[in-house]
Structure formats: structure tokens, C-alpha cells
mmCIF file of C-alpha atoms in Angstrom:
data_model
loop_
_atom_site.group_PDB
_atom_site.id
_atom_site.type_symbol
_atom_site.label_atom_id
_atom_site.label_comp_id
_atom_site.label_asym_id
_atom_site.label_seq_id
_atom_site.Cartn_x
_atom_site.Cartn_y
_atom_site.Cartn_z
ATOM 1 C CA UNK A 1 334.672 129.990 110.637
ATOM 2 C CA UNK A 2 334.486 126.694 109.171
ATOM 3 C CA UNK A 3 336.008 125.403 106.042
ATOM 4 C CA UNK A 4 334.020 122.517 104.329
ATOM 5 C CA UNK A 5 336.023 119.547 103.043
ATOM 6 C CA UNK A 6 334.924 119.975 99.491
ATOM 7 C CA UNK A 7 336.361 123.153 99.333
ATOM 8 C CA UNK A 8 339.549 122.414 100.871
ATOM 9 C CA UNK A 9 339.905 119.544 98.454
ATOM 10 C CA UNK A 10 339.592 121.562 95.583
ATOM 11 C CA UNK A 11 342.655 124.560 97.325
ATOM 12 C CA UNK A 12 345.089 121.731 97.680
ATOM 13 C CA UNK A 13 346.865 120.677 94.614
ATOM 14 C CA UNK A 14 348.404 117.537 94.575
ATOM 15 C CA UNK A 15 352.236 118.159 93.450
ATOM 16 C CA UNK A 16 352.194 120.610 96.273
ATOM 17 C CA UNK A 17 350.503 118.074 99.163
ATOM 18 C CA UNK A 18 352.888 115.139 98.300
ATOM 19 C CA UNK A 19 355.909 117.739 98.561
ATOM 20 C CA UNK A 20 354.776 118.866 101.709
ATOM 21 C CA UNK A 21 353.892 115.013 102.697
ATOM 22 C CA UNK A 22 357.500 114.763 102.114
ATOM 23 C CA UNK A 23 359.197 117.208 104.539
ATOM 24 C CA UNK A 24 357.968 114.334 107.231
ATOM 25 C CA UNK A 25 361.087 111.694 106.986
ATOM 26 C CA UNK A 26 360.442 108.114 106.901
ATOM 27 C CA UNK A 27 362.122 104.609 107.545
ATOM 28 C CA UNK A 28 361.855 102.565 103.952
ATOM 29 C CA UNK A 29 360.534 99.130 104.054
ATOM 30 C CA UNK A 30 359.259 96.382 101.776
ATOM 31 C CA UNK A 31 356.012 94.736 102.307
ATOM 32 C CA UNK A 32 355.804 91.378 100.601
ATOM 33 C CA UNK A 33 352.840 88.566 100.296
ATOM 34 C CA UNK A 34 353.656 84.817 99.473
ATOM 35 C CA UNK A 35 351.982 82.094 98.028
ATOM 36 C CA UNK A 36 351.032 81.532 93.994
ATOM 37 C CA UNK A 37 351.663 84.481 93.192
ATOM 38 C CA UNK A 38 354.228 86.512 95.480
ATOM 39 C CA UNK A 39 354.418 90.156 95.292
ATOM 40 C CA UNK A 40 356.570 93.131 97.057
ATOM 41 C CA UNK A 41 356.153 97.119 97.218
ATOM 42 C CA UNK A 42 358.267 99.202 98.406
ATOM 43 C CA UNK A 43 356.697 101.530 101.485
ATOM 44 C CA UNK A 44 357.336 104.312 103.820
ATOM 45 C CA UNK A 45 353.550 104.131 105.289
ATOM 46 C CA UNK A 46 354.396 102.110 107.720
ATOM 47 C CA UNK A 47 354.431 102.469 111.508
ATOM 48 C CA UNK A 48 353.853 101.032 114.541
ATOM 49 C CA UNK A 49 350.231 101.101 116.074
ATOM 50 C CA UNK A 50 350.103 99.096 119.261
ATOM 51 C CA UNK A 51 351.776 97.040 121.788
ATOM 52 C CA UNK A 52 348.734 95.024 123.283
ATOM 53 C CA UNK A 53 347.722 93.591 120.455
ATOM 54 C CA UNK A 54 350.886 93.752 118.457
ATOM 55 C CA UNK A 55 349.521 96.048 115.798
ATOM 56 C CA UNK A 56 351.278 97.773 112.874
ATOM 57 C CA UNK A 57 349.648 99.943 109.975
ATOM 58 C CA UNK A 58 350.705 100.036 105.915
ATOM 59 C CA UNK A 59 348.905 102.020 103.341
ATOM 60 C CA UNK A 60 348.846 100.945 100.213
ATOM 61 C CA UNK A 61 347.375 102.742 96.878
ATOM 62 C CA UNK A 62 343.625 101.304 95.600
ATOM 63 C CA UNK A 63 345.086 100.970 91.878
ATOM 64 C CA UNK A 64 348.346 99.000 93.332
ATOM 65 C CA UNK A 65 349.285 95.624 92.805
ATOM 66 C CA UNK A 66 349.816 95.225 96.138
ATOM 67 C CA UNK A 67 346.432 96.208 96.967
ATOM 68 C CA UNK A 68 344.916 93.559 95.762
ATOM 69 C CA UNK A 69 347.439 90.869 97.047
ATOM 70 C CA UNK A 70 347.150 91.823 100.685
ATOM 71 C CA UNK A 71 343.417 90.057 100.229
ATOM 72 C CA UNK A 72 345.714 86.834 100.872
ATOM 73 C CA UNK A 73 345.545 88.331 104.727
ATOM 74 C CA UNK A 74 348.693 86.877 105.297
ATOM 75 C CA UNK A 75 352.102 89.461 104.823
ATOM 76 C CA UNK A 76 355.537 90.474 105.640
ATOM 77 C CA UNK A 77 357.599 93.735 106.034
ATOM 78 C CA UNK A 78 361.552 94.478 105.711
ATOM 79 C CA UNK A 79 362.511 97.678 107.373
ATOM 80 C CA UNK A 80 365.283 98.740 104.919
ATOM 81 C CA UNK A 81 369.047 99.281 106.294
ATOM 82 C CA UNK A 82 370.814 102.534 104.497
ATOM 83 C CA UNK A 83 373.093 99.845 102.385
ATOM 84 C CA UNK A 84 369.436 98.465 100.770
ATOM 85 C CA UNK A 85 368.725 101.145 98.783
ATOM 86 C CA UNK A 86 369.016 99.213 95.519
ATOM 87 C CA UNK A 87 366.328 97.019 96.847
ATOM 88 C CA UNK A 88 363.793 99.710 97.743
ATOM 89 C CA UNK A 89 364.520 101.657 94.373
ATOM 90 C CA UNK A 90 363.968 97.520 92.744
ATOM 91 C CA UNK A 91 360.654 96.840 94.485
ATOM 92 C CA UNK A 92 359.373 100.773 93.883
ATOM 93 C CA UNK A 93 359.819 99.956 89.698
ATOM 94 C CA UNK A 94 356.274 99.778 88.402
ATOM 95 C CA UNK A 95 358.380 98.143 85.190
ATOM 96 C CA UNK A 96 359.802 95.010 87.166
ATOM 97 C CA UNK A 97 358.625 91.288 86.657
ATOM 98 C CA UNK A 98 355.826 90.530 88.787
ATOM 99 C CA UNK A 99 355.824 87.571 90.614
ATOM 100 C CA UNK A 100 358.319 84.742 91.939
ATOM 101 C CA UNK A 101 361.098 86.576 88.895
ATOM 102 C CA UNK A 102 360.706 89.842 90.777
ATOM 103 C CA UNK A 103 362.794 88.198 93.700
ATOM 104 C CA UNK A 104 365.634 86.978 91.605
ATOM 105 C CA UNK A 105 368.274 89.136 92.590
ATOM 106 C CA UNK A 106 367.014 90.045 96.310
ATOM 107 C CA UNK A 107 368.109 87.866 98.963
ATOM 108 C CA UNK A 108 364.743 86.431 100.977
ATOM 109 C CA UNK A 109 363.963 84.619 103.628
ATOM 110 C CA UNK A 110 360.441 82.699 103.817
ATOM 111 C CA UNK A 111 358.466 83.938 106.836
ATOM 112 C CA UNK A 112 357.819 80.397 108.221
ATOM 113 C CA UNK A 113 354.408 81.914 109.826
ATOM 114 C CA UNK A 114 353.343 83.719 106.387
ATOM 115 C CA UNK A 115 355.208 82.340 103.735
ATOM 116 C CA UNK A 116 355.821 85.955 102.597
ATOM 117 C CA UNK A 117 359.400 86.283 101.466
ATOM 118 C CA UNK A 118 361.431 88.549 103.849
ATOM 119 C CA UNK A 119 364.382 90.573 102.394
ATOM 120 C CA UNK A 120 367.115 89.235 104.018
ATOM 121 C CA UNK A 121 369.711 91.486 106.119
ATOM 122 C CA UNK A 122 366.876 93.994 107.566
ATOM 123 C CA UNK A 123 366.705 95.464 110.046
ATOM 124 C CA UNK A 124 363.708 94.344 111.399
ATOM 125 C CA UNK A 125 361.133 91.658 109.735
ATOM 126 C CA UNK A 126 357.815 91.321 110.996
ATOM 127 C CA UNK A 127 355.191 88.528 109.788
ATOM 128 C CA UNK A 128 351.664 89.809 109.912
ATOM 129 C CA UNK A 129 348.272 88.542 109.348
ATOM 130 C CA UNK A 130 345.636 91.315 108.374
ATOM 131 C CA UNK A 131 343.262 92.724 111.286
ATOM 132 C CA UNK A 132 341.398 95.306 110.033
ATOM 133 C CA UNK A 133 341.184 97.161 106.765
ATOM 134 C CA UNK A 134 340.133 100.899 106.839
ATOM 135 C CA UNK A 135 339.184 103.599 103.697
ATOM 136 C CA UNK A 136 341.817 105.947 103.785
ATOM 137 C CA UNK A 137 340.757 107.857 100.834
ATOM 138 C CA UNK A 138 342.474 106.854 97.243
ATOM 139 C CA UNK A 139 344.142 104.114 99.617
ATOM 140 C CA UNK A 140 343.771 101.301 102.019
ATOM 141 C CA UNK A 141 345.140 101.391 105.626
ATOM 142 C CA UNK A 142 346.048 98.004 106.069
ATOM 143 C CA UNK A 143 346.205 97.095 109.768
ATOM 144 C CA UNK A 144 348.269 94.152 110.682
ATOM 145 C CA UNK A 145 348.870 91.902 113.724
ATOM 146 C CA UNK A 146 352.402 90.874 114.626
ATOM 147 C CA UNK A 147 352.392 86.879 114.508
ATOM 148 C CA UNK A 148 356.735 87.410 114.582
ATOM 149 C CA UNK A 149 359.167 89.585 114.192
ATOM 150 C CA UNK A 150 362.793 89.777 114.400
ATOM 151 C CA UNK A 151 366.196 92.145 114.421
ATOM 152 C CA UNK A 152 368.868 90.548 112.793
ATOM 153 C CA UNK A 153 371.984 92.845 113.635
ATOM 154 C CA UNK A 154 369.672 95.443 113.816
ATOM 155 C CA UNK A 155 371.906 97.417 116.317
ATOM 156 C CA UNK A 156 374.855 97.483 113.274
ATOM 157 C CA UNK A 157 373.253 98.876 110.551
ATOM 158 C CA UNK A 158 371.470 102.503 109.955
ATOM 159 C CA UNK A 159 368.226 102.809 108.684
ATOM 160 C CA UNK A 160 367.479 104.009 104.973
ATOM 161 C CA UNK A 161 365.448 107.036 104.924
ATOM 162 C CA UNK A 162 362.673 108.766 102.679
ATOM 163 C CA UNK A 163 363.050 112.771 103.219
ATOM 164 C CA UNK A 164 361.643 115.042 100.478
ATOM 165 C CA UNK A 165 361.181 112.615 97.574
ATOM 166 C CA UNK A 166 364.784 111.006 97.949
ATOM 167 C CA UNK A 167 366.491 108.295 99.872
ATOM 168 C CA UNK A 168 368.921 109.801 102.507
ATOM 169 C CA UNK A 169 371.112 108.194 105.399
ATOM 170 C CA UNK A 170 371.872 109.795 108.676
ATOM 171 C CA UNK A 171 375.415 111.453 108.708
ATOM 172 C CA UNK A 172 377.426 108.940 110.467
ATOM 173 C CA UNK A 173 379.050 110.824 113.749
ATOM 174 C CA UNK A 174 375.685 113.078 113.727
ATOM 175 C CA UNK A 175 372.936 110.778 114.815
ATOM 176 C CA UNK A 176 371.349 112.225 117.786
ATOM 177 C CA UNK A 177 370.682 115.231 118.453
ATOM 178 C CA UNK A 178 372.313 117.733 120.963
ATOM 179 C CA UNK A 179 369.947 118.977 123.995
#
């Protein structure tokens, strides 16, 4: 027996599906543009795609800012360390400044290959140039080829997490798992 789409649509309500979206934890990062008119937003839809080509994914919203800004083709991402939180909960404010005065009080780095702004103290940074664009329902799965990337300290610093609508931090002493 077969379910049709339409009617599985109409079963799922929406509270419930991002809830149980949520139970999947997440790295944090912050995907920026450059140019005129820079922008940020903070993301956990974002993950690796491919080694050979270098791909990585985003998805961003239809009505977002962001959206729109990521027509540039050109873009950056800042994988969030635990102690960033204030910068993820910053660029996640729908009531911030938009543009260059959104950036005041975050430390940046200008991708040299983008001209995106990367948070600085990440711990990773990638500079990507769009390679495909796919309809992923009420968003946009933004595909993205590495041009660069790079770690800075990245083996020092944990990695902010997004678990169950909140930002969490692995227990220090209990990161891996006992087999």
C-alpha cells in the first residue's frame, strides 16, 4: 500500500516535523556573501557533498535574505567553534542591520577568492562559488564548489552544536563514544 504525497503532506504538521528535524544534531555555521551589499545567515544545512569536485551543500529558505544574495554565485561559510555562540545567535536575528553594519561587532576576514567576509577564529572557512542550484521545496539547495578552505586551530576548539532547537557543546572529557 502506497501513500500519495498529497496526503502525507496534509498528516504532517509542521511544529511537529521541525521538532523531529531537530532530534538530528548539527555543526552551526555562517554563510556570508560579499560585495555591495554583504550579507550573513546563520545555518546548520550544511554538509559536505563530494571530494572530486570539492562540493558542499547549504539550504537556504525562498523568503530569506540570503536567498536572494547567493545569486552573486560567489560565498563563504564559518563552521562555528562552541565559544561562537553569540555570533550564530547575532547572524540568526531577523531584527539585525543588514548589510556592511551587520558585521560591526564580528571579527571577519575577507575571503581573498570571494570577497565574502569570513568570521574569524572558525573552525573551518571555506570560499565557494555556486555549482548548481536545486528546488528543495519552500527552499533552495545551494550547491557549492570549494575554490579554498582552511582550519585555523581547528584541532583546539569544539564545535558549536544545534540539537533539538538549542545550541549545545559536547561535554568536555565525554567526546567519543565507548565501543
Amino acid at each position: 500500500m502506497s501513500v500519495n504525497s498529497t496526503s502525507a503532506e496534509r498528516l504532517l504538521d509542521a511544529k511537529a516535523l521541525r521538532r523531529t528535524f531537530g532530534t538530528f544534531a548539527t555543526g552551526v555555521t555562517v554563510v556570508t556573501v560579499g560585495g555591495a551589499t554583504p550579507h550573513a545567515m546563520t545555518a546548520n544545512s550544511f554538509t559536505a557533498v563530494s571530494l572530486d569536485p570539492p562540493l558542499v551543500l547549504v539550504c537556504v529558505g525562498h523568503k530569506a535574505v540570503m536567498h536572494h544574495a547567493l545569486g552573486a554565485g560567489l560565498f563563504g561559510v564559518s563552521v562555528l567553534t562552541a565559544g561562537q555562540e553569540r555570533i550564530a545567535r547575532h547572524f540568526a536575528d531577523t531584527s539585525r542591520p543588514l548589510g556592511a553594519a551587520q558585521f560591526e561587532d564580528v571579527d571577519t576576514d575577507t575571503g581573498p577568492l570571494t570577497g565574502a567576509p569570513l568570521i574569524a577564529g572558525a573552525l573551518a572557512r571555506f570560499e565557494c562559488e555556486t555549482w548548481n542550484t536545486c528546488d528543495g521545496g519552500d527552499h533552495s539547495i545551494f550547491l557549492g564548489r570549494v575554490l579554498s578552505m582552511d582550519r585555523p586551530d581547528a584541532d583546539h576548539d569544539e564545535a558549536l552544536l544545534f540539537y533539538q532547537g538549542r545550541f549545545h557543546r559536547l561535554e568536555p572529557g565525554r567526546n567519543e563514544v565507548q565501543t
